N, CA, C and O atoms as a MOPAC input file, in Angstrom:
PM7 MOZYME 1SCF
protein

 N    -77.84200 1   193.59100 1    13.67300 1
 C    -78.59700 1   192.72600 1    12.78400 1
 C    -78.34900 1   191.25200 1    13.11700 1
 O    -79.27600 1   190.44100 1    13.11500 1
 N    -77.10200 1   190.92200 1    13.40000 1
 C    -76.76900 1   189.56300 1    13.74200 1
 C    -77.43900 1   189.14100 1    15.05100 1
 O    -77.86700 1   187.99400 1    15.18000 1
 N    -77.53400 1   190.05200 1    16.02100 1
 C    -78.19500 1   189.74600 1    17.28500 1
 C    -79.68500 1   189.46800 1    17.08700 1
 O    -80.24400 1   188.61000 1    17.76900 1
 N    -80.33300 1   190.17800 1    16.16900 1
 C    -81.75400 1   189.94100 1    15.89800 1
 C    -81.97700 1   188.54800 1    15.32700 1
 O    -82.95100 1   187.87800 1    15.67200 1
 N    -81.07700 1   188.11500 1    14.45700 1
 C    -81.22300 1   186.78000 1    13.87400 1
 C    -81.05100 1   185.70900 1    14.94000 1
 O    -81.82000 1   184.74900 1    14.98400 1
 N    -80.05300 1   185.86600 1    15.79700 1
 C    -79.84100 1   184.84900 1    16.81900 1
 C    -80.97200 1   184.84700 1    17.83900 1
 O    -81.33500 1   183.78500 1    18.34500 1
 N    -81.53700 1   186.00800 1    18.15100 1
 C    -82.63900 1   186.03300 1    19.10700 1
 C    -83.89000 1   185.39000 1    18.51700 1
 O    -84.66100 1   184.77100 1    19.25000 1
 N    -84.10700 1   185.52100 1    17.22000 1
 C    -85.27000 1   184.88100 1    16.62900 1
 C    -85.11000 1   183.36300 1    16.63100 1
 O    -86.09700 1   182.63900 1    16.76300 1
 N    -83.89200 1   182.87900 1    16.48900 1
 C    -83.65400 1   181.44100 1    16.54700 1
 C    -83.92100 1   180.93300 1    17.95300 1
 O    -84.55000 1   179.88800 1    18.12200 1
 N    -83.45900 1   181.64600 1    18.95200 1
 C    -83.67300 1   181.24600 1    20.33900 1
 C    -85.15300 1   181.29600 1    20.68400 1
 O    -85.65100 1   180.41700 1    21.38700 1
 N    -85.86400 1   182.30700 1    20.20200 1
 C    -87.26800 1   182.44400 1    20.55400 1
 C    -88.12900 1   181.34900 1    19.94300 1
 O    -89.20400 1   181.05400 1    20.46600 1
 N    -87.68700 1   180.74400 1    18.85600 1
 C    -88.47600 1   179.68100 1    18.24000 1
 C    -87.95900 1   178.29500 1    18.59500 1
 O    -88.49100 1   177.30000 1    18.10300 1
 N    -86.93200 1   178.20800 1    19.44000 1
 C    -86.34900 1   176.89700 1    19.73200 1
 C    -87.33900 1   175.98100 1    20.46200 1
 O    -87.35500 1   174.77900 1    20.19700 1
 N    -88.15700 1   176.50900 1    21.36400 1
 C    -89.13900 1   175.67800 1    22.05700 1
 C    -90.17300 1   175.15200 1    21.07000 1
 O    -90.59000 1   173.99700 1    21.15800 1
 N    -90.58300 1   175.99100 1    20.13800 1
 C    -91.54200 1   175.57400 1    19.12200 1
 C    -90.90900 1   174.52400 1    18.21800 1
 O    -91.57100 1   173.58600 1    17.77400 1
 N    -89.60300 1   174.69800 1    17.94900 1
 C    -88.90100 1   173.74800 1    17.09100 1
 C    -88.87900 1   172.35800 1    17.71700 1
 O    -89.08100 1   171.36400 1    17.02100 1
 N    -88.63600 1   172.28000 1    19.02900 1
 C    -88.58700 1   170.96400 1    19.66500 1
 C    -89.96800 1   170.31200 1    19.67100 1
 O    -90.07200 1   169.09100 1    19.56100 1
 N    -91.02700 1   171.11200 1    19.79800 1
 C    -92.37700 1   170.56900 1    19.72900 1
 C    -92.65500 1   170.02500 1    18.32700 1
 O    -93.26000 1   168.96400 1    18.17200 1
 N    -92.21100 1   170.75500 1    17.31900 1
 C    -92.36100 1   170.29000 1    15.94000 1
 C    -91.55800 1   169.03400 1    15.69600 1
 O    -91.97400 1   168.15700 1    14.94000 1
 N    -90.40700 1   168.95000 1    16.33700 1
 C    -89.56600 1   167.76100 1    16.20800 1
 C    -90.26700 1   166.55100 1    16.81700 1
 O    -90.21300 1   165.45300 1    16.26400 1
 N    -90.92200 1   166.75200 1    17.95100 1
 C    -91.65000 1   165.65800 1    18.59300 1
 C    -92.81800 1   165.20400 1    17.71900 1
 O    -93.04300 1   164.00700 1    17.54400 1
 N    -93.55000 1   166.16000 1    17.17900 1
 C    -94.67200 1   165.81100 1    16.29500 1
 C    -94.17700 1   165.07200 1    15.06200 1
 O    -94.78800 1   164.09800 1    14.62100 1
 N    -93.06900 1   165.54100 1    14.51400 1
 C    -92.51100 1   164.88100 1    13.33100 1
 C    -92.09800 1   163.45300 1    13.64500 1
 O    -92.28700 1   162.55800 1    12.82100 1
 N    -91.54000 1   163.23100 1    14.82200 1
 C    -91.13200 1   161.87400 1    15.21000 1
 C    -92.34000 1   160.96200 1    15.36800 1
 O    -92.32200 1   159.81700 1    14.91700 1
 N    -93.37800 1   161.46300 1    16.00300 1
 C    -94.57200 1   160.63200 1    16.22000 1
 C    -95.26600 1   160.33200 1    14.90000 1
 O    -95.62900 1   159.18600 1    14.63000 1
 N    -95.45100 1   161.35700 1    14.07900 1
 C    -96.10400 1   161.15000 1    12.77800 1
 C    -95.25200 1   160.25400 1    11.89500 1
 O    -95.77000 1   159.36000 1    11.22600 1
 N    -93.94300 1   160.49200 1    11.89100 1
 C    -93.04300 1   159.66500 1    11.08900 1
 C    -93.06200 1   158.21300 1    11.51600 1
 O    -93.03400 1   157.31500 1    10.67400 1
 N    -93.11000 1   157.97600 1    12.81600 1
 C    -93.13400 1   156.59600 1    13.28400 1
 C    -94.46500 1   155.92400 1    12.95800 1
 O    -94.49300 1   154.73400 1    12.64300 1
 N    -95.55600 1   156.66200 1    13.03000 1
 C    -96.85600 1   156.09700 1    12.65600 1
 C    -96.88600 1   155.76100 1    11.16500 1
 O    -97.40500 1   154.71500 1    10.77400 1
 N    -96.33400 1   156.63900 1    10.33800 1
 C    -96.26500 1   156.37400 1     8.89500 1
 C    -95.38400 1   155.15900 1     8.62300 1
 O    -95.68800 1   154.35400 1     7.74300 1
 N    -94.29100 1   155.02500 1     9.37800 1
 C    -93.41200 1   153.85900 1     9.21300 1
 C    -94.15800 1   152.56900 1     9.53600 1
 O    -94.01600 1   151.57400 1     8.82500 1
 N    -94.95300 1   152.58100 1    10.60400 1
 C    -95.72200 1   151.39600 1    10.96900 1
 C    -96.76500 1   151.03700 1     9.92400 1
 O    -96.91700 1   149.86800 1     9.57100 1
 N    -97.48200 1   152.03200 1     9.43000 1
 C    -98.50700 1   151.79000 1     8.40200 1
 C    -97.85600 1   151.29100 1     7.11300 1
 O    -98.35800 1   150.36200 1     6.48000 1
 N    -96.74200 1   151.90600 1     6.72800 1
 C    -96.04600 1   151.49400 1     5.50600 1
 C    -95.53700 1   150.06200 1     5.62200 1
 O    -95.61700 1   149.28300 1     4.67200 1
 N    -95.02300 1   149.73300 1     6.77600 1
 C    -94.53000 1   148.37100 1     6.98600 1
 C    -95.66500 1   147.36300 1     6.83900 1
 O    -95.48800 1   146.30900 1     6.22700 1
 N    -96.81300 1   147.68100 1     7.39300 1
 C    -97.96600 1   146.77900 1     7.25600 1
 C    -98.42900 1   146.66600 1     5.81800 1
 O    -98.69100 1   145.56900 1     5.32500 1
 N    -98.52900 1   147.80300 1     5.14500 1
 C    -99.04500 1   147.80600 1     3.77800 1
 C    -98.13100 1   147.04400 1     2.82200 1
 O    -98.61000 1   146.40200 1     1.88700 1
 N    -96.83700 1   147.10900 1     3.04800 1
 C    -95.88800 1   146.46400 1     2.13700 1
 C    -95.56000 1   145.03000 1     2.53600 1
 O    -95.53500 1   144.14900 1     1.67600 1
 N    -95.31300 1   144.77900 1     3.79600 1
 C    -94.77100 1   143.48400 1     4.19300 1
 C    -95.80000 1   142.49200 1     4.71000 1
 O    -95.54300 1   141.28800 1     4.68900 1
 N    -96.95500 1   142.95600 1     5.17200 1
 C    -97.97000 1   142.01400 1     5.65500 1
 C    -98.44000 1   141.08200 1     4.53300 1
 O    -98.50200 1   139.87200 1     4.75000 1
 N    -98.77400 1   141.59800 1     3.33800 1
 C    -99.19100 1   140.68700 1     2.26300 1
 C    -98.06400 1   139.74800 1     1.81300 1
 O    -98.31700 1   138.58500 1     1.49700 1
 N    -96.84100 1   140.24300 1     1.78500 1
 C    -95.71200 1   139.40200 1     1.37300 1
 C    -95.52500 1   138.26400 1     2.37900 1
 O    -95.30000 1   137.11800 1     1.99200 1
 N    -95.61600 1   138.58200 1     3.64600 1
 C    -95.48000 1   137.57400 1     4.69200 1
 C    -96.62600 1   136.57100 1     4.63300 1
 O    -96.41900 1   135.37400 1     4.83300 1
 N    -97.82600 1   137.05500 1     4.35900 1
 C    -98.98800 1   136.16700 1     4.25200 1
 C    -98.81200 1   135.18300 1     3.10300 1
 O    -99.07500 1   133.99000 1     3.25800 1
 N    -98.36900 1   135.67800 1     1.94900 1
 C    -98.15200 1   134.80500 1     0.78600 1
 C    -97.08300 1   133.77100 1     1.10500 1
 O    -97.25800 1   132.59000 1     0.80400 1
 N    -95.98700 1   134.19200 1     1.70500 1
 C    -94.90700 1   133.26100 1     2.03700 1
 C    -95.39700 1   132.16100 1     2.97600 1
 O    -95.08400 1   130.98800 1     2.77100 1
 N    -96.16200 1   132.52900 1     4.00000 1
 C    -96.65400 1   131.53300 1     4.95100 1
 C    -97.66500 1   130.59200 1     4.30800 1
 O    -97.69000 1   129.39900 1     4.61300 1
 N    -98.48700 1   131.11900 1     3.43200 1
 C    -99.46100 1   130.25800 1     2.75600 1
 C    -98.77800 1   129.28000 1     1.81500 1
 O    -99.18700 1   128.12300 1     1.71700 1
 N    -97.74900 1   129.73300 1     1.12700 1
 C    -97.02400 1   128.82900 1     0.23200 1
 C    -96.28700 1   127.75000 1     1.02400 1
 O    -96.23900 1   126.59400 1     0.60500 1
 N    -95.71600 1   128.12600 1     2.16300 1
 C    -94.99300 1   127.13200 1     2.98000 1
 C    -95.93300 1   126.12100 1     3.62100 1
 O    -95.55100 1   124.96800 1     3.82100 1
 N    -97.14400 1   126.52900 1     3.94300 1
 C    -98.06600 1   125.62800 1     4.63300 1
 C    -98.91200 1   124.77700 1     3.68400 1
 O    -99.64300 1   123.89800 1     4.14000 1
 N    -98.82700 1   125.01800 1     2.39200 1
 C    -99.60700 1   124.25100 1     1.42100 1
 C    -99.00400 1   122.86300 1     1.26400 1
 O    -97.80100 1   122.72100 1     1.04300 1
 N    -99.83000 1   121.85600 1     1.37700 1
 C    -99.35200 1   120.48000 1     1.28900 1
 C    -99.48400 1   119.90100 1    -0.11400 1
 O    -98.89600 1   118.86000 1    -0.40700 1
 N   -100.23500 1   120.54600 1    -0.97200 1
 C   -100.39300 1   120.03900 1    -2.33500 1
 C    -99.20600 1   120.47000 1    -3.19800 1
 O    -98.51200 1   121.44100 1    -2.89400 1
 N    -98.99500 1   119.72300 1    -4.27900 1
 C    -97.93000 1   120.07800 1    -5.20800 1
 C    -98.39900 1   121.29400 1    -6.00500 1
 O    -99.45400 1   121.26300 1    -6.63800 1
 N    -97.61300 1   122.35300 1    -5.96800 1
 C    -98.01400 1   123.59500 1    -6.61900 1
 C    -97.61000 1   123.64100 1    -8.08600 1
 O    -98.37700 1   124.11400 1    -8.92500 1
 N    -96.44000 1   123.16500 1    -8.39600 1
 C    -95.92200 1   123.29500 1    -9.76500 1
 C    -96.10000 1   121.98100 1   -10.51000 1
 O    -95.63700 1   120.92500 1   -10.07900 1
 N    -96.78700 1   122.08400 1   -11.64200 1
 C    -96.98000 1   120.94900 1   -12.53100 1
 C    -96.27000 1   121.28700 1   -13.83700 1
 O    -96.73600 1   122.12800 1   -14.60600 1
 N    -95.14900 1   120.63200 1   -14.07900 1
 C    -94.32700 1   120.97800 1   -15.24200 1
 C    -95.04900 1   120.75400 1   -16.56500 1
 O    -94.81400 1   121.48900 1   -17.52400 1
 N    -95.91200 1   119.76600 1   -16.63400 1
 C    -96.59600 1   119.47000 1   -17.88700 1
 C    -97.75600 1   120.41200 1   -18.17400 1
 O    -98.25500 1   120.45200 1   -19.29900 1
 N    -98.19700 1   121.18000 1   -17.16100 1
 C    -99.35400 1   122.04400 1   -17.35200 1
 C    -99.17500 1   123.38900 1   -16.63200 1
 O    -99.44300 1   123.49400 1   -15.43500 1
 N    -98.72300 1   124.41200 1   -17.36200 1
 C    -98.59700 1   125.73800 1   -16.75200 1
 C    -99.93800 1   126.28900 1   -16.24300 1
 O    -99.97600 1   127.03700 1   -15.26700 1
 N   -101.02100 1   125.91700 1   -16.90600 1
 C   -102.33600 1   126.37000 1   -16.47800 1
 C   -102.68400 1   125.78900 1   -15.10700 1
 O   -103.20800 1   126.49200 1   -14.24300 1
 N   -102.39200 1   124.51500 1   -14.91800 1
 C   -102.66000 1   123.88100 1   -13.62900 1
 C   -101.76800 1   124.48200 1   -12.54000 1
 O   -102.20100 1   124.63700 1   -11.39800 1
 N   -100.53800 1   124.81700 1   -12.88700 1
 C    -99.63400 1   125.47600 1   -11.93700 1
 C   -100.21600 1   126.80200 1   -11.49400 1
 O   -100.19500 1   127.12700 1   -10.30600 1
 N   -100.74200 1   127.58100 1   -12.45100 1
 C   -101.35400 1   128.87100 1   -12.12300 1
 C   -102.55700 1   128.68600 1   -11.21300 1
 O   -102.72200 1   129.43800 1   -10.25300 1
 N   -103.38800 1   127.71100 1   -11.49300 1
 C   -104.56800 1   127.43300 1   -10.65800 1
 C   -104.12900 1   127.00800 1    -9.25100 1
 O   -104.70100 1   127.45700 1    -8.25700 1
 N   -103.11900 1   126.14600 1    -9.17300 1
 C   -102.63500 1   125.68600 1    -7.87200 1
 C   -102.08900 1   126.85000 1    -7.04000 1
 O   -102.39300 1   126.96700 1    -5.85300 1
 N   -101.28700 1   127.70200 1    -7.66400 1
 C   -100.73600 1   128.86300 1    -6.96800 1
 C   -101.84700 1   129.82300 1    -6.53500 1
 O   -101.83500 1   130.34000 1    -5.41800 1
 N   -102.79600 1   130.05200 1    -7.43000 1
 C   -103.92100 1   130.92800 1    -7.12400 1
 C   -104.69600 1   130.41100 1    -5.90600 1
 O   -105.04600 1   131.18000 1    -5.01100 1
 N   -104.95800 1   129.09300 1    -5.88600 1
 C   -105.68500 1   128.50100 1    -4.75600 1
 C   -104.86500 1   128.54200 1    -3.46900 1
 O   -105.41800 1   128.76300 1    -2.39200 1
 N   -103.56900 1   128.33400 1    -3.56800 1
 C   -102.72100 1   128.33400 1    -2.37500 1
 C   -102.58900 1   129.74000 1    -1.79100 1
 O   -102.61400 1   129.91000 1    -0.57200 1
 N   -102.45200 1   130.72500 1    -2.63400 1
 C   -102.22500 1   132.09200 1    -2.15800 1
 C   -103.51600 1   132.74500 1    -1.68000 1
 O   -103.54400 1   133.35600 1    -0.61200 1
 N   -104.57200 1   132.61900 1    -2.45700 1
 C   -105.80900 1   133.35000 1    -2.14400 1
 C   -106.87700 1   132.50600 1    -1.45800 1
 O   -107.89800 1   133.03800 1    -1.02500 1
 N   -106.65800 1   131.21300 1    -1.35400 1
 C   -107.55000 1   130.27600 1    -0.67600 1
 C   -109.00700 1   130.43500 1    -1.10900 1
 O   -109.32000 1   130.21700 1    -2.27900 1
 N   -109.89200 1   130.80500 1    -0.20800 1
 C   -111.32600 1   130.86500 1    -0.52600 1
 C   -111.66600 1   132.00900 1    -1.47600 1
 O   -112.75500 1   132.01900 1    -2.05000 1
 N   -110.77300 1   132.95900 1    -1.65400 1
 C   -111.02100 1   134.09200 1    -2.56200 1
 C   -110.38100 1   133.88900 1    -3.92400 1
 O   -110.27300 1   134.83800 1    -4.70100 1
 N   -109.95700 1   132.67800 1    -4.22700 1
 C   -109.26100 1   132.39800 1    -5.48100 1
 C   -110.12400 1   132.69500 1    -6.70600 1
 O   -109.59700 1   133.04400 1    -7.76200 1
 N   -111.42800 1   132.56100 1    -6.57700 1
 C   -112.31700 1   132.80200 1    -7.71400 1
 C   -112.92900 1   134.19600 1    -7.70000 1
 O   -113.69800 1   134.55200 1    -8.59300 1
 N   -112.58700 1   134.98500 1    -6.68400 1
 C   -113.14100 1   136.34000 1    -6.54800 1
 C   -112.38200 1   137.32400 1    -7.42900 1
 O   -111.42300 1   136.96500 1    -8.11300 1
 N   -112.83300 1   138.56400 1    -7.39400 1
 C   -112.19200 1   139.62900 1    -8.15900 1
 C   -110.88800 1   140.08400 1    -7.51300 1
 O   -110.50600 1   139.61900 1    -6.44000 1
 N   -110.22600 1   140.99700 1    -8.19300 1
 C   -108.92300 1   141.48100 1    -7.75500 1
 C   -108.98100 1   142.14300 1    -6.37200 1
 O   -108.08100 1   141.94400 1    -5.55700 1
 N   -110.02100 1   142.91900 1    -6.10600 1
 C   -110.15800 1   143.58700 1    -4.81400 1
 C   -110.28100 1   142.60000 1    -3.66700 1
 O   -109.63000 1   142.76300 1    -2.63500 1
 N   -111.11700 1   141.57100 1    -3.83700 1
 C   -111.28100 1   140.54700 1    -2.80500 1
 C   -109.99300 1   139.76100 1    -2.60600 1
 O   -109.64100 1   139.41100 1    -1.48000 1
 N   -109.28900 1   139.48400 1    -3.70700 1
 C   -108.01000 1   138.77300 1    -3.59000 1
 C   -107.00900 1   139.60400 1    -2.79100 1
 O   -106.31000 1   139.08500 1    -1.92100 1
 N   -106.94900 1   140.89100 1    -3.09400 1
 C   -106.01500 1   141.76600 1    -2.38300 1
 C   -106.36300 1   141.82200 1    -0.89900 1
 O   -105.46400 1   141.76500 1    -0.06000 1
 N   -107.62700 1   141.93000 1    -0.56200 1
 C   -108.03500 1   141.99800 1     0.84600 1
 C   -107.78700 1   140.67700 1     1.57700 1
 O   -107.60600 1   140.67000 1     2.79500 1
 N   -107.77600 1   139.55900 1     0.84200 1
 C   -107.53200 1   138.26800 1     1.49100 1
 C   -106.08400 1   138.13300 1     1.95600 1
 O   -105.76000 1   137.22500 1     2.72100 1
 N   -105.21900 1   139.02600 1     1.50200 1
 C   -103.81200 1   139.00100 1     1.91600 1
 C   -103.57000 1   139.77000 1     3.21700 1
 O   -102.43300 1   139.87600 1     3.67700 1
 N   -104.64100 1   140.30300 1     3.80800 1
 C   -104.53100 1   141.07000 1     5.04300 1
 C   -105.32600 1   140.44600 1     6.19200 1
 O   -106.09800 1   141.14400 1     6.85000 1
 N   -105.14900 1   139.13200 1     6.44800 1
 C   -105.87200 1   138.56100 1     7.59500 1
 C   -105.22300 1   139.03000 1     8.89400 1
 O   -103.99800 1   139.11000 1     8.98700 1
 N   -106.02900 1   139.33600 1     9.87900 1
 C   -105.50700 1   139.74700 1    11.17400 1
 C   -104.79200 1   141.08100 1    11.15600 1
 O   -103.96700 1   141.36200 1    12.02500 1
 N   -105.10600 1   141.90800 1    10.16400 1
 C   -104.39300 1   143.18000 1    10.05100 1
 C   -104.78700 1   144.15700 1    11.16000 1
 O   -104.01900 1   145.06700 1    11.47100 1
 N   -105.93900 1   143.99000 1    11.74800 1
 C   -106.35600 1   144.88800 1    12.83100 1
 C   -105.40700 1   144.81200 1    14.01400 1
 O   -104.92300 1   145.83500 1    14.49800 1
 N   -105.14300 1   143.60700 1    14.47400 1
 C   -104.21000 1   143.42200 1    15.58000 1
 C   -102.80700 1   143.83100 1    15.14400 1
 O   -102.09300 1   144.51000 1    15.88200 1
 N   -102.41800 1   143.41500 1    13.94400 1
 C   -101.08300 1   143.75900 1    13.43800 1
 C   -100.88800 1   145.25600 1    13.32700 1
 O    -99.81100 1   145.76400 1    13.63900 1
 N   -101.91000 1   145.97100 1    12.88900 1
 C   -101.81100 1   147.42100 1    12.74300 1
 C   -101.64700 1   148.08400 1    14.10400 1
 O   -100.78300 1   148.94300 1    14.28400 1
 N   -102.46100 1   147.69100 1    15.04000 1
 C   -102.36200 1   148.28200 1    16.37600 1
 C   -100.98600 1   148.00900 1    16.96900 1
 O   -100.36300 1   148.90600 1    17.53700 1
 N   -100.51800 1   146.78600 1    16.84000 1
 C    -99.22500 1   146.40700 1    17.40700 1
 C    -98.07900 1   147.16100 1    16.74900 1
 O    -97.24900 1   147.74600 1    17.44600 1
 N    -98.01700 1   147.15900 1    15.42800 1
 C    -96.89300 1   147.78700 1    14.71700 1
 C    -96.86700 1   149.30100 1    14.90500 1
 O    -95.80500 1   149.87900 1    15.14000 1
 N    -98.00900 1   149.93600 1    14.80500 1
 C    -98.03700 1   151.39800 1    14.93700 1
 C    -97.64900 1   151.79900 1    16.35900 1
 O    -96.85800 1   152.72400 1    16.54600 1
 N    -98.20000 1   151.11100 1    17.36500 1
 C    -97.83200 1   151.42200 1    18.74600 1
 C    -96.36000 1   151.11500 1    19.01500 1
 O    -95.69900 1   151.83300 1    19.76600 1
 N    -95.85500 1   150.06000 1    18.40700 1
 C    -94.44500 1   149.70800 1    18.56800 1
 C    -93.54800 1   150.80600 1    18.00900 1
 O    -92.55600 1   151.17800 1    18.63700 1
 N    -93.88700 1   151.32200 1    16.84100 1
 C    -93.07500 1   152.37600 1    16.21800 1
 C    -93.18500 1   153.68500 1    17.00300 1
 O    -92.18100 1   154.36500 1    17.21400 1
 N    -94.38100 1   154.04000 1    17.43200 1
 C    -94.54900 1   155.27200 1    18.20100 1
 C    -93.77600 1   155.17000 1    19.51300 1
 O    -93.15500 1   156.14500 1    19.93700 1
 N    -93.80500 1   154.01500 1    20.15800 1
 C    -93.05300 1   153.83300 1    21.40000 1
 C    -91.55600 1   153.95400 1    21.13300 1
 O    -90.83700 1   154.61700 1    21.88200 1
 N    -91.09200 1   153.31300 1    20.06600 1
 C    -89.66500 1   153.32700 1    19.75800 1
 C    -89.16600 1   154.75400 1    19.53300 1
 O    -88.13500 1   155.14100 1    20.08400 1
 N    -89.87400 1   155.52500 1    18.74200 1
 C    -89.44700 1   156.88200 1    18.45700 1
 C    -89.87400 1   157.84300 1    19.56800 1
 O    -89.24200 1   158.88300 1    19.75600 1
 N    -90.91700 1   157.51800 1    20.29200 1
 C    -91.35000 1   158.34700 1    21.40800 1
 C    -90.36400 1   158.30900 1    22.55500 1
 O    -90.25900 1   159.26400 1    23.32500 1
 N    -89.64800 1   157.21800 1    22.67000 1
 C    -88.62100 1   157.12000 1    23.71200 1
 C    -87.57000 1   158.20000 1    23.52700 1
 O    -87.10500 1   158.78500 1    24.50600 1
 N    -87.18900 1   158.47200 1    22.29200 1
 C    -86.18400 1   159.50800 1    22.05700 1
 C    -86.73500 1   160.89000 1    22.39900 1
 O    -85.96500 1   161.77700 1    22.76900 1
 N    -88.03800 1   161.09500 1    22.28500 1
 C    -88.65000 1   162.36800 1    22.69000 1
 C    -88.53500 1   162.53200 1    24.20000 1
 O    -88.17000 1   163.60000 1    24.69200 1
 N    -88.84700 1   161.47200 1    24.92600 1
 C    -88.74200 1   161.52500 1    26.39100 1
 C    -87.28800 1   161.72400 1    26.80900 1
 O    -87.00900 1   162.46400 1    27.75300 1
 N    -86.37200 1   161.07600 1    26.11800 1
 C    -84.95100 1   161.22000 1    26.43300 1
 C    -84.48800 1   162.65700 1    26.18500 1
 O    -83.74000 1   163.21900 1    26.98500 1
 N    -84.93500 1   163.24800 1    25.07700 1
 C    -84.60300 1   164.63900 1    24.79300 1
 C    -85.12300 1   165.56200 1    25.89100 1
 O    -84.44700 1   166.51300 1    26.28200 1
 N    -86.31000 1   165.28000 1    26.37700 1
 C    -86.90700 1   166.10100 1    27.42800 1
 C    -86.10200 1   165.99800 1    28.72800 1
 O    -85.86200 1   167.00200 1    29.39900 1
 N    -85.69100 1   164.78400 1    29.07200 1
 C    -84.92100 1   164.58700 1    30.29800 1
 C    -83.56100 1   165.26100 1    30.20300 1
 O    -83.07300 1   165.82600 1    31.18100 1
 N    -82.95100 1   165.20200 1    29.02600 1
 C    -81.63300 1   165.78600 1    28.83700 1
 C    -81.67400 1   167.28500 1    28.50100 1
 O    -80.63400 1   167.89800 1    28.26100 1
 N    -82.87300 1   167.86600 1    28.48600 1
 C    -83.04800 1   169.26800 1    28.14000 1
 C    -82.31900 1   170.16800 1    29.12600 1
 O    -82.43000 1   169.99300 1    30.33900 1
 N    -81.59200 1   171.10400 1    28.61300 1
 C    -80.86900 1   172.06100 1    29.44500 1
 C    -81.87100 1   173.02000 1    30.07500 1
 O    -82.62200 1   173.66500 1    29.34300 1
 N    -81.91700 1   173.14100 1    31.40100 1
 C    -82.89900 1   174.01000 1    32.05000 1
 C    -82.67400 1   175.49600 1    31.75700 1
 O    -83.56400 1   176.31300 1    31.99100 1
 N    -81.50100 1   175.84600 1    31.25100 1
 C    -81.22000 1   177.25700 1    30.93700 1
 C    -81.83200 1   177.68200 1    29.61300 1
 O    -81.89800 1   178.87600 1    29.31900 1
 N    -82.28100 1   176.72000 1    28.80600 1
 C    -82.84200 1   177.08400 1    27.50100 1
 C    -84.29500 1   177.45300 1    27.60200 1
 O    -84.91900 1   177.78500 1    26.59400 1

């Protein structure tokens, strides 16, 4: 009985490594997409706030402060709806998406190639 269990593990080991490779590629692609979805808008807001030359905070008028921040963060979409404002935080996301996803797949894909090179020929 014990021999049957060990033989079934050996017989599926090649399939397991293929699943491991797929998991690495899919996981790295998800990591790249998640990084873009979470950090691209945060980075965009930070850069827009740093590059704004007008005074953003008006201590005597919280309403004016809100308007100034809204204009600095959302620029031409400051008067648009929530969806347009959200999309304005993703400028250049096409190039960024291609770069980040390919970067992550390459990073984790390297370990797949390394595993293949180090593969024991007896297995």
